[in-house]
Amino acid sequence: MSIEMQSIRTDQATDRSLPRFGYIGAESACGGSGQAALYEDLRTLDRFSARVRFAKNETIFSEGDHAGHAYKIVSGVVRLCKHTQDGRRQIADFLLPGAIFGIIDRGEYGFSAEAVSDVVLVSYPRTQIDRLSATKSGVLDHIFEALTEQFMVMQRHLVVLGCQSAKERVASFFLLLADRSRALPGDRLDLPMGRQDIASHLGLTIETVCRAIAELKREGIVVVPSMNQIILKDSAALRRLAEGQHYC
Amino acid sequence: MSIEMQSIRTDQATDRSLPRFGYIGAESACGGSGQAALYEDLRTLDRFSARVRFAKNETIFSEGDHAGHAYKIVSGVVRLCKHTQDGRRQIADFLLPGAIFGIIDRGEYGFSAEAVSDVVLVSYPRTQIDRLSATKSGVLDHIFEALTEQFMVMQRHLVVLGCQSAKERVASFFLLLADRSRALPGDRLDLPMGRQDIASHLGLTIETVCRAIAELKREGIVVVPSMNQIILKDSAALRRLAEGQHYC
DNA sequence: CGACTGATTGATACGTCTCAAGGATAGTGG
DNA sequence: CCACTATCCTTGAGACGTATCAATCAGTCG
């Protein structure tokens, strides 16, 4: 990891080459309208924030680490995961630009955060967040909303892991990704994560993910122009799959 | 469901036959020490609370309903679940006496709540909770903590559903239950929910759950005195299973 | 007691995992 | 620019675990 800027000054002019805080918030893909207000409050934290970079596959923090910072994604993709003692892992979620993470955790992080691609983050010290939330009551409110959002995401994912077949899981995943990317039907969708990551997210093996995608391809439901892109040709069919209605 | 008491009065003497609010909090099984403080704050809500009963398998509220109330379990067990269109369901969690639920949700409930056994609840109007949390900053803080706790529970469950075999899942479930029931090693543990519920929670079928339990029984790891009870004879072995270390 | 519900056990089918080989892609250095 | 390499993806064959279907058993209630 590399820290690029420890802006003690409130100078907004530094580093114009990358999008500023507010802009990211506006194009955020991972939250409802409530998130926007959170970003506004967090902007107060700007003076204590630092811009940090992580290379692909670098660990941002590990489960159990002291939760000293919360992060916001400027660019790139982050995975939140849990590792078991015997080397298995479960990816709880993928986070896209605009998403905030590590803000839930108090004391220790409850999961590990790793860079799926090269990422640029803004980090906020926990102490400052707590100070701000103590004075401005709205802040806690907004953090709360973010947490609720994450909660909903996980509940949906529980259903995926508990009830769905491999093909249904992949369908659900594509739809979730399309939704978060604000992609329109027929758009070319980015797949920033590898097949193994998708597998670890869906509780499958990499081979099973490949086969599921291949089958969707054969059925004309999706088109795969390149390894890291996908086009949802028939999102209605995907939705039928994801909702568990087997159509014959 | 039946409403028994709409105590507009602050009269603490009514209905002494059942444990009072504070006692339940003290013996709560579903939260850390932070929960205790939450109960104290919620006690302020007592005057707006109502005691309600639900019979076994009755629905307390459904996913998508207007989230007008939060509930606290006085006695009995509640399951939180999601139903899919084609009739499958995923039980996200079981809640024991002392647990609070429906407090996360704003607007609409994100899951259904159903009575596993006959239950007695105390209900709190959402409007009063919001009013209280607006004036007493500590309340939101404590709700936040409860939410964080629930979040951790779900994260662990994600690993169970995503990574573990049937036997490992059942082991994890028994350990979780023992932990929440404050059971000591060797204690007789209550299994208030049926096998089908356990299956729906673990993403398995009822037959697979039976077979997993039977195997644990054969290995002497657990003893099953009756259908609704279980004794963890070798919780170390269970822990090895649950943590995914296959021992040979 | 008989009927009912839920639990258990067995036999078989199916889906996913595992192992193995081959193919695509990106990055590296000549 | 082209091998060369490493990494990831894809596909196939067979093994394994869980689901499914069916029958029996146990506990409960009228």
Short mmCIF file of C-alpha atoms in Angstrom, two decimals, chain A:
data_model
loop_
_atom_site.label_atom_id
_atom_site.label_comp_id
_atom_site.label_asym_id
_atom_site.label_seq_id
_atom_site.Cartn_x
_atom_site.Cartn_y
_atom_site.Cartn_z
CA MET A 1 0.00 0.00 0.00
CA SER A 2 1.09 3.56 -0.52
CA ILE A 3 -0.13 6.71 1.14
CA GLU A 4 -0.20 9.57 -1.29
CA MET A 5 -1.54 12.49 0.61
CA GLN A 6 -2.05 13.29 4.25
CA SER A 7 -3.99 16.47 3.79
CA ILE A 8 -3.90 18.23 7.10
CA ARG A 9 -4.77 21.34 5.16
CA THR A 10 -8.27 21.79 3.86
CA ASP A 11 -6.76 22.62 0.49
CA GLN A 12 -9.19 21.34 -2.07
CA ALA A 13 -6.87 21.99 -4.99
CA THR A 14 -4.45 19.14 -4.43
CA ASP A 15 -4.51 16.18 -6.77
CA ARG A 16 -7.06 17.38 -9.27
CA SER A 17 -6.12 14.59 -11.60
CA LEU A 18 -8.40 12.23 -9.71
CA PRO A 19 -12.08 12.89 -9.07
CA ARG A 20 -12.81 14.71 -5.86
CA PHE A 21 -14.77 13.36 -2.98
CA GLY A 22 -18.12 14.84 -3.85
CA TYR A 23 -18.17 13.66 -7.41
CA ILE A 24 -17.59 10.11 -6.40
CA GLY A 25 -20.50 10.30 -4.07
CA ALA A 26 -22.76 11.47 -6.83
CA GLU A 27 -21.92 8.56 -9.08
CA SER A 28 -21.95 6.05 -6.29
CA ALA A 29 -23.27 2.69 -7.30
CA CYS A 30 -23.63 1.01 -3.95
CA GLY A 31 -26.13 2.97 -1.98
CA GLY A 32 -29.54 4.52 -2.10
CA SER A 33 -30.28 8.19 -1.95
CA GLY A 34 -29.43 8.16 1.76
CA GLN A 35 -25.79 7.60 0.94
CA ALA A 36 -25.50 11.00 -0.73
CA ALA A 37 -26.18 12.77 2.55
CA LEU A 38 -23.62 10.58 4.25
CA TYR A 39 -21.02 11.69 1.80
CA GLU A 40 -21.84 15.27 2.57
CA ASP A 41 -21.29 14.70 6.25
CA LEU A 42 -18.16 12.74 5.65
CA ARG A 43 -16.79 15.62 3.63
CA THR A 44 -16.25 17.28 6.97
CA LEU A 45 -13.74 14.54 7.55
CA ASP A 46 -11.79 15.46 4.45
CA ARG A 47 -9.13 17.31 6.34
CA PHE A 48 -8.26 14.14 8.21
CA SER A 49 -8.46 11.87 5.24
CA ALA A 50 -5.62 10.28 3.37
CA ARG A 51 -5.59 8.91 -0.13
CA VAL A 52 -4.14 5.43 -0.26
CA ARG A 53 -3.45 2.95 -3.03
CA PHE A 54 -3.39 -0.82 -2.99
CA ALA A 55 -2.19 -3.10 -5.72
CA LYS A 56 -4.31 -5.96 -7.02
CA ASN A 57 -4.70 -8.72 -4.44
CA GLU A 58 -3.12 -6.65 -1.69
CA THR A 59 -4.78 -6.87 1.71
CA ILE A 60 -6.24 -3.59 2.93
CA PHE A 61 -6.96 -4.96 6.38
CA SER A 62 -7.52 -8.34 7.93
CA GLU A 63 -10.30 -9.69 10.08
CA GLY A 64 -9.39 -9.05 13.70
CA ASP A 65 -7.18 -6.04 12.98
CA HIS A 66 -7.77 -2.95 15.05
CA ALA A 67 -10.46 -1.04 13.18
CA GLY A 68 -8.61 2.24 13.03
CA HIS A 69 -9.95 3.47 9.73
CA ALA A 70 -12.97 3.48 7.50
CA TYR A 71 -12.49 3.63 3.74
CA LYS A 72 -14.22 4.92 0.68
CA ILE A 73 -13.45 3.57 -2.76
CA VAL A 74 -12.33 6.14 -5.30
CA SER A 75 -11.55 3.65 -8.03
CA GLY A 76 -11.18 -0.10 -8.35
CA VAL A 77 -12.99 -2.95 -6.68
CA VAL A 78 -12.65 -4.36 -3.16
CA ARG A 79 -13.76 -7.71 -1.79
CA LEU A 80 -14.84 -8.29 1.79
CA CYS A 81 -14.10 -11.80 2.93
CA LYS A 82 -13.64 -14.23 5.73
CA HIS A 83 -10.91 -16.84 5.79
CA THR A 84 -11.23 -20.13 7.62
CA GLN A 85 -8.37 -21.87 9.33
CA ASP A 86 -8.11 -24.50 6.66
CA GLY A 87 -7.73 -22.04 3.84
CA ARG A 88 -11.28 -21.81 2.57
CA ARG A 89 -12.73 -18.37 2.17
CA GLN A 90 -16.07 -16.75 1.68
CA ILE A 91 -16.38 -13.44 -0.11
CA ALA A 92 -19.23 -11.63 1.57
CA ASP A 93 -19.41 -8.81 -0.94
CA PHE A 94 -17.74 -6.92 -3.75
CA LEU A 95 -17.60 -3.16 -3.40
CA LEU A 96 -17.54 -0.75 -6.32
CA PRO A 97 -16.36 2.88 -6.50
CA GLY A 98 -18.32 5.08 -4.11
CA ALA A 99 -18.80 2.36 -1.53
CA ILE A 100 -17.75 2.86 2.07
CA PHE A 101 -16.46 0.04 4.20
CA GLY A 102 -14.88 -0.58 7.57
CA ILE A 103 -17.24 1.95 9.08
CA ILE A 104 -19.43 -0.64 10.72
CA ASP A 105 -16.66 -2.18 12.72
CA ARG A 106 -15.79 -0.98 16.17
CA GLY A 107 -12.79 -2.37 17.90
CA GLU A 108 -11.89 -5.07 15.44
CA TYR A 109 -12.71 -5.51 11.79
CA GLY A 110 -15.19 -8.33 11.30
CA PHE A 111 -13.86 -9.31 7.89
CA SER A 112 -10.85 -8.83 5.66
CA ALA A 113 -10.78 -6.30 2.83
CA GLU A 114 -8.68 -7.06 -0.23
CA ALA A 115 -8.06 -5.27 -3.50
CA VAL A 116 -9.65 -7.11 -6.43
CA SER A 117 -8.00 -4.73 -8.86
CA ASP A 118 -5.61 -1.85 -8.25
CA VAL A 119 -7.59 0.46 -6.04
CA VAL A 120 -7.48 4.02 -4.80
CA LEU A 121 -9.14 4.66 -1.47
CA VAL A 122 -9.73 7.53 0.88
CA SER A 123 -9.22 6.57 4.51
CA TYR A 124 -10.84 8.21 7.51
CA PRO A 125 -9.56 7.77 11.05
CA ARG A 126 -12.02 6.07 13.32
CA THR A 127 -11.40 8.61 16.06
CA GLN A 128 -12.49 11.44 13.81
CA ILE A 129 -15.59 9.62 12.69
CA ASP A 130 -16.56 9.02 16.29
CA ARG A 131 -15.90 12.64 17.17
CA LEU A 132 -18.03 13.84 14.29
CA SER A 133 -20.86 11.43 15.03
CA ALA A 134 -20.88 12.57 18.65
CA THR A 135 -21.46 16.19 17.68
CA LYS A 136 -23.50 15.84 14.51
CA SER A 137 -26.34 13.46 15.22
CA GLY A 138 -27.05 13.08 11.52
CA VAL A 139 -23.80 11.27 10.93
CA LEU A 140 -24.64 8.26 13.03
CA ASP A 141 -27.99 8.23 11.32
CA HIS A 142 -26.36 8.00 7.95
CA ILE A 143 -23.87 5.38 9.00
CA PHE A 144 -26.85 3.50 10.29
CA GLU A 145 -28.48 3.68 6.92
CA ALA A 146 -25.36 2.43 5.21
CA LEU A 147 -25.28 -0.46 7.62
CA THR A 148 -28.93 -1.23 6.97
CA GLU A 149 -28.18 -1.26 3.25
CA GLN A 150 -25.32 -3.70 3.75
CA PHE A 151 -27.59 -5.77 5.89
CA MET A 152 -30.16 -6.10 3.12
CA VAL A 153 -27.45 -7.11 0.69
CA MET A 154 -26.32 -9.87 3.00
CA GLN A 155 -29.84 -11.12 3.58
CA ARG A 156 -30.36 -11.48 -0.14
CA HIS A 157 -27.05 -13.26 -0.37
CA LEU A 158 -28.09 -15.69 2.35
CA VAL A 159 -30.97 -16.78 0.14
CA VAL A 160 -28.60 -17.23 -2.77
CA LEU A 161 -26.26 -19.42 -0.74
CA GLY A 162 -28.97 -21.30 1.07
CA CYS A 163 -31.48 -22.00 -1.66
CA GLN A 164 -30.15 -21.61 -5.17
CA SER A 165 -28.50 -23.87 -7.71
CA ALA A 166 -25.23 -22.97 -9.43
CA LYS A 167 -26.92 -21.49 -12.48
CA GLU A 168 -29.34 -19.50 -10.35
CA ARG A 169 -26.50 -18.15 -8.26
CA VAL A 170 -24.59 -16.94 -11.29
CA ALA A 171 -27.77 -15.35 -12.64
CA SER A 172 -28.34 -13.57 -9.33
CA PHE A 173 -24.77 -12.38 -9.33
CA PHE A 174 -24.96 -10.89 -12.82
CA LEU A 175 -28.19 -9.12 -11.99
CA LEU A 176 -26.75 -7.70 -8.78
CA LEU A 177 -23.70 -6.47 -10.64
CA ALA A 178 -25.81 -4.92 -13.38
CA ASP A 179 -27.94 -3.21 -10.78
CA ARG A 180 -24.97 -1.78 -8.92
CA SER A 181 -23.22 -0.69 -12.07
CA ARG A 182 -26.37 1.15 -13.12
CA ALA A 183 -26.13 -0.78 -16.36
CA LEU A 184 -29.04 -0.70 -18.77
CA PRO A 185 -30.34 -3.90 -20.35
CA GLY A 186 -28.03 -4.84 -23.19
CA ASP A 187 -25.14 -2.79 -21.85
CA ARG A 188 -21.68 -4.22 -21.75
CA LEU A 189 -21.04 -5.04 -18.12
CA ASP A 190 -17.64 -5.05 -16.46
CA LEU A 191 -16.54 -8.15 -14.58
CA PRO A 192 -13.62 -6.78 -12.60
CA MET A 193 -13.18 -9.94 -10.52
CA GLY A 194 -11.82 -13.27 -11.62
CA ARG A 195 -13.79 -16.49 -11.87
CA GLN A 196 -12.27 -17.77 -8.65
CA ASP A 197 -13.54 -14.71 -6.79
CA ILE A 198 -17.01 -15.18 -8.22
CA ALA A 199 -16.87 -18.80 -7.11
CA SER A 200 -15.79 -17.85 -3.59
CA HIS A 201 -18.62 -15.36 -3.44
CA LEU A 202 -21.26 -17.81 -4.60
CA GLY A 203 -20.09 -20.80 -2.60
CA LEU A 204 -19.10 -22.73 -5.72
CA THR A 205 -15.91 -23.91 -7.38
CA ILE A 206 -14.34 -22.09 -10.28
CA GLU A 207 -15.20 -24.94 -12.64
CA THR A 208 -18.86 -24.86 -11.71
CA VAL A 209 -18.98 -21.10 -12.29
CA CYS A 210 -17.43 -21.60 -15.73
CA ARG A 211 -19.92 -24.26 -16.63
CA ALA A 212 -22.86 -22.17 -15.44
CA ILE A 213 -21.71 -19.22 -17.52
CA ALA A 214 -21.14 -21.50 -20.49
CA GLU A 215 -24.68 -22.78 -20.20
CA LEU A 216 -26.16 -19.28 -20.00
CA LYS A 217 -24.07 -18.47 -23.07
CA ARG A 218 -25.34 -21.53 -24.94
CA GLU A 219 -28.92 -20.52 -24.15
CA GLY A 220 -28.31 -17.04 -25.52
CA ILE A 221 -29.11 -15.40 -22.20
CA VAL A 222 -25.70 -13.75 -21.95
CA VAL A 223 -22.88 -12.93 -24.33
CA VAL A 224 -19.27 -12.95 -23.19
CA PRO A 225 -17.24 -10.69 -25.48
CA SER A 226 -14.16 -11.02 -23.30
CA MET A 227 -13.22 -12.66 -20.05
CA ASN A 228 -13.88 -9.49 -18.07
CA GLN A 229 -17.04 -8.37 -19.77
CA ILE A 230 -20.53 -9.68 -20.11
CA ILE A 231 -23.69 -8.59 -21.88
CA LEU A 232 -27.04 -9.55 -20.44
CA LYS A 233 -29.10 -10.32 -23.54
CA ASP A 234 -32.16 -11.64 -21.77
CA SER A 235 -32.34 -10.18 -18.31
CA ALA A 236 -35.92 -11.36 -17.96
CA ALA A 237 -34.71 -14.95 -18.22
CA LEU A 238 -31.99 -14.18 -15.70
CA ARG A 239 -34.55 -12.74 -13.35
CA ARG A 240 -36.71 -15.83 -13.67
CA LEU A 241 -33.71 -17.92 -12.79
CA ALA A 242 -32.64 -15.74 -9.90
CA GLU A 243 -36.08 -15.76 -8.40
CA GLY A 244 -36.15 -19.51 -8.50
CA GLN A 245 -38.93 -19.99 -10.99
CA HIS A 246 -37.74 -22.83 -13.13
CA TYR A 247 -39.14 -22.19 -16.57
CA CYS A 248 -39.40 -25.10 -19.01
#
